GROMACS .gro file of C-alpha atoms in nm:
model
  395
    1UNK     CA    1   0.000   0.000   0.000
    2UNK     CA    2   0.304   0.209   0.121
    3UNK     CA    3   0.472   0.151  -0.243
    4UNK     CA    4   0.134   0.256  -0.457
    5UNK     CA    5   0.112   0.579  -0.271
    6UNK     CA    6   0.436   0.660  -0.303
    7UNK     CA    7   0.385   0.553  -0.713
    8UNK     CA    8   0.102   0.790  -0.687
    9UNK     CA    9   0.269   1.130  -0.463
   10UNK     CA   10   0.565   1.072  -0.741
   11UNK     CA   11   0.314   1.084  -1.080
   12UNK     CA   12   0.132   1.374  -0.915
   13UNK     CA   13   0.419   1.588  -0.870
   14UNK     CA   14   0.584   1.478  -1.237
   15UNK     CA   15   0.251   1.561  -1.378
   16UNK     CA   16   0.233   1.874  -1.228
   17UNK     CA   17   0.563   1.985  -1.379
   18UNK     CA   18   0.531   1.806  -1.761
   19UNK     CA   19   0.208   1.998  -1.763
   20UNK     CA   20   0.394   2.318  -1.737
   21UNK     CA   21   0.569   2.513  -2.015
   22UNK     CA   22   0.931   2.603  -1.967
   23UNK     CA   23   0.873   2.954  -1.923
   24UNK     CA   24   0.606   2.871  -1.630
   25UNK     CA   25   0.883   2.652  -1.439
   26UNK     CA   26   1.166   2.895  -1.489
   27UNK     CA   27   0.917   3.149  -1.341
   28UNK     CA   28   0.801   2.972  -1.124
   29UNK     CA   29   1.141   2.889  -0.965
   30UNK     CA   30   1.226   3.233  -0.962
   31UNK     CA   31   0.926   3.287  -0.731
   32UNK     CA   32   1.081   3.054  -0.494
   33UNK     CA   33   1.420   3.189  -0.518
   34UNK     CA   34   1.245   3.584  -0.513
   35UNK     CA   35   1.105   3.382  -0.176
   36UNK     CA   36   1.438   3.250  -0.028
   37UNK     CA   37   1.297   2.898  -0.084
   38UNK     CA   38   1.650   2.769  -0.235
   39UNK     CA   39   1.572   2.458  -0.219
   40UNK     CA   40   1.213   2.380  -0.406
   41UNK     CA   41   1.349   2.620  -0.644
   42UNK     CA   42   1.636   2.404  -0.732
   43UNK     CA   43   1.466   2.084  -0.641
   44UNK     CA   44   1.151   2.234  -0.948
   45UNK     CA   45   1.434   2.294  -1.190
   46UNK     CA   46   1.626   1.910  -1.099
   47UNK     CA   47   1.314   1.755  -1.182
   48UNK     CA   48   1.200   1.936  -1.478
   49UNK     CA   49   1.546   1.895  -1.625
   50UNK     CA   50   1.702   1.606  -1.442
   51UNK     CA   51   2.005   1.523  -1.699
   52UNK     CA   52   2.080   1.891  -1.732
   53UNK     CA   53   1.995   1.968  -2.046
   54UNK     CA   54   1.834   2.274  -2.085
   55UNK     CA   55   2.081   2.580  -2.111
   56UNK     CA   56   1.795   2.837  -1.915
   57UNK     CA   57   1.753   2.596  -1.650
   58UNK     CA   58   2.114   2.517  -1.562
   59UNK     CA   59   2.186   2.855  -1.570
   60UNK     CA   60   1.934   2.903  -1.334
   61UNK     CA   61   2.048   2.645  -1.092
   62UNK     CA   62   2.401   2.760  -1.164
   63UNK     CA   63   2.277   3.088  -1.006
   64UNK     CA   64   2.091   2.926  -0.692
   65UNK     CA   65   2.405   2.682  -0.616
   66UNK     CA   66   2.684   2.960  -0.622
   67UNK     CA   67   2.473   3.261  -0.481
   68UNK     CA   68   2.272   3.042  -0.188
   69UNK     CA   69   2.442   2.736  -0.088
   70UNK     CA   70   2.478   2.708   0.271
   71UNK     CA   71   2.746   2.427   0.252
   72UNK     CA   72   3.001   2.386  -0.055
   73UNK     CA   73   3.196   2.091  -0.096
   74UNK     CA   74   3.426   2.237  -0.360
   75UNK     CA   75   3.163   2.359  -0.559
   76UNK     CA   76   3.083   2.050  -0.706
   77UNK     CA   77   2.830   1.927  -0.474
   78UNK     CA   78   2.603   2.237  -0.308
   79UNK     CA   79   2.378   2.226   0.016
   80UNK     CA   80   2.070   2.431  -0.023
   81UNK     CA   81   1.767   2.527   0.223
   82UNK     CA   82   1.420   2.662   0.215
   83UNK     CA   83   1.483   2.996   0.477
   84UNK     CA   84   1.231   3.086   0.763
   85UNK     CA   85   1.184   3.447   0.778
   86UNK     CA   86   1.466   3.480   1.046
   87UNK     CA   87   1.732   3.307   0.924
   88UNK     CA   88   2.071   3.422   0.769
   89UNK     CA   89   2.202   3.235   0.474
   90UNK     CA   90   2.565   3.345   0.573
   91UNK     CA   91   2.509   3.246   0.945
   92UNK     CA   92   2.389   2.932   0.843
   93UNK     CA   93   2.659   2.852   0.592
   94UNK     CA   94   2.885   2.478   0.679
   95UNK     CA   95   2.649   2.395   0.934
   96UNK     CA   96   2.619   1.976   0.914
   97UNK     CA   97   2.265   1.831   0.860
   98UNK     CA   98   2.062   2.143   0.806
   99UNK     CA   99   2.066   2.110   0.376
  100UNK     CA  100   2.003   1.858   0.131
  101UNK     CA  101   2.284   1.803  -0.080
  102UNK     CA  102   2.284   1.807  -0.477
  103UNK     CA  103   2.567   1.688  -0.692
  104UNK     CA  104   2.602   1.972  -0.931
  105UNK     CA  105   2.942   2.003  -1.089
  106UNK     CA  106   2.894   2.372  -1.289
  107UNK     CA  107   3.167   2.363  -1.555
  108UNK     CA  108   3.150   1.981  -1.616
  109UNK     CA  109   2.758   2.056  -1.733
  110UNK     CA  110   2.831   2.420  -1.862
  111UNK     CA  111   3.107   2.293  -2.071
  112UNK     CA  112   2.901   1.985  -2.239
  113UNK     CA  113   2.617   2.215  -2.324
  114UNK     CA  114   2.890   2.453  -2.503
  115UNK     CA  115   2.963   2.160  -2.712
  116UNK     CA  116   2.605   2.138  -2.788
  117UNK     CA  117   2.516   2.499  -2.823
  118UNK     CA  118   2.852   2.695  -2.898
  119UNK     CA  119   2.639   3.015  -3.011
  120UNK     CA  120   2.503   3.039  -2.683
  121UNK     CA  121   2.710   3.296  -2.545
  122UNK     CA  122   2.531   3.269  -2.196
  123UNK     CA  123   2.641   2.979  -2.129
  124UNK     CA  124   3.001   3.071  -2.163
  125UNK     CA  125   2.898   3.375  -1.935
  126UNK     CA  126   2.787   3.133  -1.638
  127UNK     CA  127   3.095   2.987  -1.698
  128UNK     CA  128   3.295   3.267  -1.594
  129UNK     CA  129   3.047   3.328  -1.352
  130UNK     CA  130   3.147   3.045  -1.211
  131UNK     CA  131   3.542   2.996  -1.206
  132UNK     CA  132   3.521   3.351  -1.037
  133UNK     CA  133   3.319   3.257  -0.741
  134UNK     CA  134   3.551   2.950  -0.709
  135UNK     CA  135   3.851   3.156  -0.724
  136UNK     CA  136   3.704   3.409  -0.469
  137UNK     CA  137   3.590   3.076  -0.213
  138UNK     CA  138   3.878   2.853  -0.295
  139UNK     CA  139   4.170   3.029  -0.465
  140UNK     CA  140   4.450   2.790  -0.492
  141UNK     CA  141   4.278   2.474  -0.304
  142UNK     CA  142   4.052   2.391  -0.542
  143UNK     CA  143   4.088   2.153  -0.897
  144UNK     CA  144   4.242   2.383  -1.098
  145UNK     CA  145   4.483   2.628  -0.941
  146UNK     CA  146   4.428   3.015  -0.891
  147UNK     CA  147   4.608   3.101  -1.194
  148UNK     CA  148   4.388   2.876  -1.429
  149UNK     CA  149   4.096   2.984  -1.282
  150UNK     CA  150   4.227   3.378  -1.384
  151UNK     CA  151   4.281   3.252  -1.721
  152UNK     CA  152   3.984   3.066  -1.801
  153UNK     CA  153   3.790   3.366  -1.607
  154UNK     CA  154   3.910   3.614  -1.869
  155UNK     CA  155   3.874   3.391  -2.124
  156UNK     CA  156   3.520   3.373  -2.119
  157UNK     CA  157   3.426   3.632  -1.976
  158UNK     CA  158   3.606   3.840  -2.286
  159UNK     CA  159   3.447   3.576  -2.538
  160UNK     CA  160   3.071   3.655  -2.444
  161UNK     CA  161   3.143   4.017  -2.401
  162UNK     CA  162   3.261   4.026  -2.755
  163UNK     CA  163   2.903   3.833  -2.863
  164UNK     CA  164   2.728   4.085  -2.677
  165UNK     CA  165   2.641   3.862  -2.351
  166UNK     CA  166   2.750   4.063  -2.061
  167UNK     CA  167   2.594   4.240  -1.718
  168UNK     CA  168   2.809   4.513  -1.496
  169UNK     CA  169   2.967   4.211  -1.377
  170UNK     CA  170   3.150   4.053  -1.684
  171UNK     CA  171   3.321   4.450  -1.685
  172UNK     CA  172   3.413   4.457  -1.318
  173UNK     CA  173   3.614   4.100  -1.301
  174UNK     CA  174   3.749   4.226  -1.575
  175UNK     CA  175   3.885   4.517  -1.423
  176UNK     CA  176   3.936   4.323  -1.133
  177UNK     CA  177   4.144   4.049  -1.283
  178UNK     CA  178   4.356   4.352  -1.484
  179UNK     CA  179   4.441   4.467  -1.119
  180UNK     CA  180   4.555   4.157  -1.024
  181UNK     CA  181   4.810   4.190  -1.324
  182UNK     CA  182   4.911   4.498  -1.213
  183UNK     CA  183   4.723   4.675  -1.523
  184UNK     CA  184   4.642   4.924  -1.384
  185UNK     CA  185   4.548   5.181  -1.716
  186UNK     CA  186   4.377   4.848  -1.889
  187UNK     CA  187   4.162   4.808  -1.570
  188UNK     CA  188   3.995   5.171  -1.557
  189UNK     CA  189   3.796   5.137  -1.850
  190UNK     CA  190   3.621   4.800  -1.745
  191UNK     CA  191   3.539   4.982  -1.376
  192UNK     CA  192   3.420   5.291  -1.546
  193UNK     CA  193   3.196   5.078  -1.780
  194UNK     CA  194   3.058   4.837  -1.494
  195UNK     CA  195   2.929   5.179  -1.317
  196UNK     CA  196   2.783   5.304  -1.614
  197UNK     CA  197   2.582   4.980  -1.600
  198UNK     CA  198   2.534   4.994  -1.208
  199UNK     CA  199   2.611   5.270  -1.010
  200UNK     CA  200   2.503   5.186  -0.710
  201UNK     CA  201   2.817   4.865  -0.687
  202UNK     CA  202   3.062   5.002  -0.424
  203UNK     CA  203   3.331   4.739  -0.508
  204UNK     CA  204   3.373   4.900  -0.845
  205UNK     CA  205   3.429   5.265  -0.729
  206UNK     CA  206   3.641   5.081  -0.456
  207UNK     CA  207   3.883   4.931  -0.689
  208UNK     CA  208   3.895   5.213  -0.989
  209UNK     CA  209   3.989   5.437  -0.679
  210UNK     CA  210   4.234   5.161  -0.613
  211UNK     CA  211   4.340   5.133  -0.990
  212UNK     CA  212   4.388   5.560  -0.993
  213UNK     CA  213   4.613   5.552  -0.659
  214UNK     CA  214   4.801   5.290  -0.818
  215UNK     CA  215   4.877   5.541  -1.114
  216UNK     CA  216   4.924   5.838  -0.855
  217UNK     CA  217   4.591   6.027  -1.027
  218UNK     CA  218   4.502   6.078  -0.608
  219UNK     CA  219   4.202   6.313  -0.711
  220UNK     CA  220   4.030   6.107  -0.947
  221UNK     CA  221   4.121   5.795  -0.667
  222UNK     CA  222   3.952   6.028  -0.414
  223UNK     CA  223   3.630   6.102  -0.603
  224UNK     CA  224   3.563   5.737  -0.609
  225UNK     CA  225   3.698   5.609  -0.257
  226UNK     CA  226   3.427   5.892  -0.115
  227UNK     CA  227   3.188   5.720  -0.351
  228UNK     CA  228   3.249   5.347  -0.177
  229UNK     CA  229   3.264   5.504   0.111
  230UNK     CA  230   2.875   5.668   0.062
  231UNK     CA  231   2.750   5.300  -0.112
  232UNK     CA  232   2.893   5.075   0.092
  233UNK     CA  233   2.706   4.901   0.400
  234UNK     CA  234   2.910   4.658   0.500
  235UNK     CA  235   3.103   4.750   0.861
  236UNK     CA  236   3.430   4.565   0.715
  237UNK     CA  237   3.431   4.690   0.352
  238UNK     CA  238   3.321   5.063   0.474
  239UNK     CA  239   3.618   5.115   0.701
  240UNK     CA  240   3.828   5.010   0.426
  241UNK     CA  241   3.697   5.262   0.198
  242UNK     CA  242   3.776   5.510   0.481
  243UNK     CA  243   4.103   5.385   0.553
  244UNK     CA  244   4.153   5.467   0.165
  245UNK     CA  245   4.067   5.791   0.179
  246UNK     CA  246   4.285   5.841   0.475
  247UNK     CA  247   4.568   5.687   0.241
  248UNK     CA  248   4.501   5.943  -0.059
  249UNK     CA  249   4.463   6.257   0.211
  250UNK     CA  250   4.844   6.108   0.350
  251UNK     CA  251   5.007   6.137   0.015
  252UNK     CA  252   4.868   6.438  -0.093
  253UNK     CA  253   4.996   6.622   0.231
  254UNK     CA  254   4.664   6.697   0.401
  255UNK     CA  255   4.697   6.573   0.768
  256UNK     CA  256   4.428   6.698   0.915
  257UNK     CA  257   4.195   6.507   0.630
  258UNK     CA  258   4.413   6.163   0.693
  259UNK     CA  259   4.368   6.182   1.074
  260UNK     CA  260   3.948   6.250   1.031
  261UNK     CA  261   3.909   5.955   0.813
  262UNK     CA  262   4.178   5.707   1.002
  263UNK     CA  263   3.952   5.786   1.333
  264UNK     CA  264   3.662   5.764   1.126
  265UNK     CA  265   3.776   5.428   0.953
  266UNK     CA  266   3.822   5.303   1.323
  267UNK     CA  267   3.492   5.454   1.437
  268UNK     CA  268   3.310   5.278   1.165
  269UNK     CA  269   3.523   4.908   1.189
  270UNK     CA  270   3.712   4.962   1.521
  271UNK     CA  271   4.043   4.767   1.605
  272UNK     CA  272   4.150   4.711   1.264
  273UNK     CA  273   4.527   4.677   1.279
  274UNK     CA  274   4.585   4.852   0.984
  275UNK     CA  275   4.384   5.135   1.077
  276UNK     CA  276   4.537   5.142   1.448
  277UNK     CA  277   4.903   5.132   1.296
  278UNK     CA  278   4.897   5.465   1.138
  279UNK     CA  279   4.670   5.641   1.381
  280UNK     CA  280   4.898   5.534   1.675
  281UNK     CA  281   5.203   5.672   1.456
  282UNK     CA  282   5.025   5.988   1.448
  283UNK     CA  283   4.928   6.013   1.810
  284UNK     CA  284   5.291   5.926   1.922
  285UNK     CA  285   5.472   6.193   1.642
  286UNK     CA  286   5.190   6.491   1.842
  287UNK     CA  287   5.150   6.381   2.156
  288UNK     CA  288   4.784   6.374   2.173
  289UNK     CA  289   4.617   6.326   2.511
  290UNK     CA  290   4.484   5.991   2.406
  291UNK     CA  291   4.790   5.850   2.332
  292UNK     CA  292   4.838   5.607   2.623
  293UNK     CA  293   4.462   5.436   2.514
  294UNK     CA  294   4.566   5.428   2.167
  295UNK     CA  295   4.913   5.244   2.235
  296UNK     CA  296   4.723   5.028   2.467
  297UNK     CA  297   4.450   4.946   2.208
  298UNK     CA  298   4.734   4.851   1.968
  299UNK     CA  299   4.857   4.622   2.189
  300UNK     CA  300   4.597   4.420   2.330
  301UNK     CA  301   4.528   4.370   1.964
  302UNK     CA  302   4.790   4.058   1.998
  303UNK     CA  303   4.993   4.088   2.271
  304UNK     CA  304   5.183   3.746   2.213
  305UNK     CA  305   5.250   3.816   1.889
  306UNK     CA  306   5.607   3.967   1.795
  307UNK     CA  307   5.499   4.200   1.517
  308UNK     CA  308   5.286   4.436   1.743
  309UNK     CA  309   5.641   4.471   1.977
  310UNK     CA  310   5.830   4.553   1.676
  311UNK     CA  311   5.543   4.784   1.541
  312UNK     CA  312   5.570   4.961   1.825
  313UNK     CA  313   5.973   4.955   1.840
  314UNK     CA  314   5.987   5.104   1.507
  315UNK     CA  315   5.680   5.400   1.591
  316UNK     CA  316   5.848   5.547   1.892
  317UNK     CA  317   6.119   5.480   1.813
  318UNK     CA  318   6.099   5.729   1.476
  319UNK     CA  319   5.943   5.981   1.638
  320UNK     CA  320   6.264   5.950   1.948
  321UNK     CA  321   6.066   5.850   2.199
  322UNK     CA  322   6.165   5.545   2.364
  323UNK     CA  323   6.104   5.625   2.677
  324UNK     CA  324   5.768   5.678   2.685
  325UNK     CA  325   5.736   5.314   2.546
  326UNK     CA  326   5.967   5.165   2.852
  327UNK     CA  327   5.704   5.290   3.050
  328UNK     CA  328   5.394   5.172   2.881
  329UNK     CA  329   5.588   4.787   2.842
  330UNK     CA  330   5.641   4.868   3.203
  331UNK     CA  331   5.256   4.882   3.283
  332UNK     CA  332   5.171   4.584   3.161
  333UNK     CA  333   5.404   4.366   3.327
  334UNK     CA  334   5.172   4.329   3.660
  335UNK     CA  335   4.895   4.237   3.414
  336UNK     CA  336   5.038   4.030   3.210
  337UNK     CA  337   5.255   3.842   3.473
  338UNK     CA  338   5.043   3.471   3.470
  339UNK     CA  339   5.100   3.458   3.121
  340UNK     CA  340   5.454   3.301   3.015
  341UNK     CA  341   5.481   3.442   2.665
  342UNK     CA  342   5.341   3.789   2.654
  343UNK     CA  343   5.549   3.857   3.026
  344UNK     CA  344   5.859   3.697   2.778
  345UNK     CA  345   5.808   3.903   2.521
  346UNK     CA  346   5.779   4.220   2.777
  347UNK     CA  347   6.047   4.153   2.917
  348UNK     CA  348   6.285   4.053   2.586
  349UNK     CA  349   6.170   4.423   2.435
  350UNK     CA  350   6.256   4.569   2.797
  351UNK     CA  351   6.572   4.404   2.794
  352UNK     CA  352   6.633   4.545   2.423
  353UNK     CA  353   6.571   4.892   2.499
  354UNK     CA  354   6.821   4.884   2.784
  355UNK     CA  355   7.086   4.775   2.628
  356UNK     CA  356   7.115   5.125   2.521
  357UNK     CA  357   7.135   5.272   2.879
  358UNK     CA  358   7.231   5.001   3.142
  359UNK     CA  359   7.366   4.653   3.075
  360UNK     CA  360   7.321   4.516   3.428
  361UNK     CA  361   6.916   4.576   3.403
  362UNK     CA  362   6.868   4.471   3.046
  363UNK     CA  363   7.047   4.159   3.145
  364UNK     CA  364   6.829   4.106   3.402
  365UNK     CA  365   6.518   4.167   3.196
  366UNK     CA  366   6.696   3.899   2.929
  367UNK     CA  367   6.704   3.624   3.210
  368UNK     CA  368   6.314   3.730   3.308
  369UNK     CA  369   6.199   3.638   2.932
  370UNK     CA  370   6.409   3.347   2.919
  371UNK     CA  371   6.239   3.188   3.255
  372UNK     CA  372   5.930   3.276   3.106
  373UNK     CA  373   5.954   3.161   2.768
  374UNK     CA  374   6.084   2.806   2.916
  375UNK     CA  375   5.759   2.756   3.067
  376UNK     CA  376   5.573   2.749   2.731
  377UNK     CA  377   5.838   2.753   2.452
  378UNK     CA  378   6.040   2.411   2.245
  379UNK     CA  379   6.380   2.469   2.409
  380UNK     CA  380   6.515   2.480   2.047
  381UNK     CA  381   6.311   2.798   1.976
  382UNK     CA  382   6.524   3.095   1.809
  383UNK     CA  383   6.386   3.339   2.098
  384UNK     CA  384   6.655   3.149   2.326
  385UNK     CA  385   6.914   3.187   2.078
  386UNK     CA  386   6.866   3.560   2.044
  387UNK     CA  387   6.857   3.591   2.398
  388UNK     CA  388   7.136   3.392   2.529
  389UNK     CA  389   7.349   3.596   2.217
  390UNK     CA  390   7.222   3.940   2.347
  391UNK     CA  391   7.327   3.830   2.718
  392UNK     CA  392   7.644   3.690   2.585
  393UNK     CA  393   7.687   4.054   2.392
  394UNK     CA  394   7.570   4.213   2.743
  395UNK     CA  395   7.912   4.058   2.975
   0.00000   0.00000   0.00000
């Protein structure tokens, strides 16, 4: 009984699709995707064209797997869901058991139906499409490496454009894959043409600012930083645009200008190191009041990790100030004390400043980081070597 049902469920549904024209199921699917139902869209279009024959519908699933999977597994198999109204695609994305899974390798079908229809210039289209979200999710770890995927991106990318098949898109990567050459001049007029199609797409006033800088043209690079900066929505992406802008105000001499947008940059996406790097330079070289907050910031940013020491070695150091960081490392020495490697490292840097001044107490500092550093540290770690060289250096 169990069996005929099933037999039954299974001729309704088939019926209800056969009896359908093309046009209805492609709209139809778009209804569902227009719906954030991901998965009966792609699960209408599977059954309706289950061998993957139909250019419009593979296109159309093309667009479902590699805009709303949430799982990937190498984009060749793609885990799609039906959202409720308060869920996230992004949030939900590589979570285990919450998608069913469809084997769906993109340019393995794109690139048979080429062979059938080679003056369908979409389909070459999707194919870029598609090599250029793999290269943006899976650079180098993928089946083909990173360059490959840059070649075979422009490739047909430039062969639909030149038949006349091509969105604000097809001109951005473009421009996007000439920066990556360091094209700089050949990458402006794909930018300037994705605008003209969409105006409203920050990346592409992000990177022809990007693209002028690179050719020292710092007005026409602020023009269209300011522009990213106004379209862009995204915390991460907006502070870079800022950060930008900061940049271009730098180089063309205008402090005041590079300090607003730094602070503004960190206002907007706070804690970014490469935001706090040149505002702490700044703060240091004037002496501003919150200088002490700033350094402080900087360092709890990764206080175990060398490159923040050395950052902010080289900072005071420029602006002859050493001092001032002895006592600052200083501070942090109570806090820090129950942790082996930071209370090594604050020591090794106290110990390195000084050397300058007074052997007997930087040797002393020396022997602090090397008792600390033994607690957590391989005894063959090069830390021990530069310190037992310095304390050799030190007698």
């Amino acid at each position: 009984m169990k069996r005929i049902l099933l037999t039954c469920t299974l001729f309704i549904s088939l019926s209800s699709i056969f009896g359908q024209t093309d046009n209805e199921i492609l709209l139809n699917a778009k209804s569902f995707i227009t719906n954030r139902k991901y998965d009966s869209a792609f699960k209408l279009l599977n059954e309706a064209d289950p061998k993957n024959e139909k250019p419009d519908f593979v296109l159309l699933k093309e667009e479902i797997a590699i805009n709303y999977f949430v799982k990937s597994i190498m984009h060749q198999m793609f885990g799609l869901k039906d959202l409720a109204v308060d869920e996230d695609i992004y949030q939900l994305r590589d979570q285990e058991g919450i998608s069913n899974i469809y084997s769906f390798p993109v340019d393995e079908v794109l690139l048979k139906l080429i062979k059938k229809y080679p003056e369908n210039y979409k389909l070459y289209k999707g194919l870029a499409d598609y090599y250029y979200e793999v290269h943006l999710k899976y650079g180098d770890n993928w089946l083909k490496s990173n360059d490959e995927l840059i070649e075979l991106i422009e490739k047909n990318y430039s062969f639909a454009l030149s038949n006349n098949e091509f969105d604000f898109l097809t001109y951005y990567v473009l421009g996007y894959i000439a920066l990556l050459k360091e094209d700089y001049k050949a990458s402006i007029p794909n930018f300037l043409a994705s605008i003209k199609l969409n105006d409203l797409y920050p990346t592409s006033y992000y990177n022809l600012a990007y693209a002028y800088l690179s050719l020292n043209d710092r007005d026409n690079a602020l023009q269209n930083a300011m522009k990213s900066l106004d379209l862009y929505s995204d915390q991460t992406y907006k502070g870079d645009a800022a950060r930008m802008i900061a940049t271009i105000y730098s180089e063309q001499g205008n402090e005041s200008k590079m300090i607003e947008y730094y602070e503004l940059s960190n206002e907007i996406d706070p804690n970014n190191y490469y935001t706090l790097r040149p505002l702490l330079s700044y703060y240091v070289k004037n002496g501003t009041d919150n200088l002490i907050q700033a350094t402080t910031t900087f360092y709890e940013l990764a206080p175990d990790n060398p490159t923040i020491y050395n950052d902010l070695f080289e900072i005071y150091y420029e602006y002859d100030k050493p001092d001032q960081l002895v006592e600052f490392f200083k501070s942090q020495l109570d806090k820090f004390k129950s942790d082996p490697l930071v209370y090594g490292n604050l020591n090794l840097y106290l110990g390195r400043i000084a050397r300058e001044s007074d052997k007997t107490i930087a040797s002393e500092y020396l022997i602090k980081a090397r008792e600390s550093f033994s607690k957590v540290l391989d005894p063959n770690h090069q830390v021990f070597k530069i310190i037992d060289e310095a304390l050799k250096e030190l007698k």
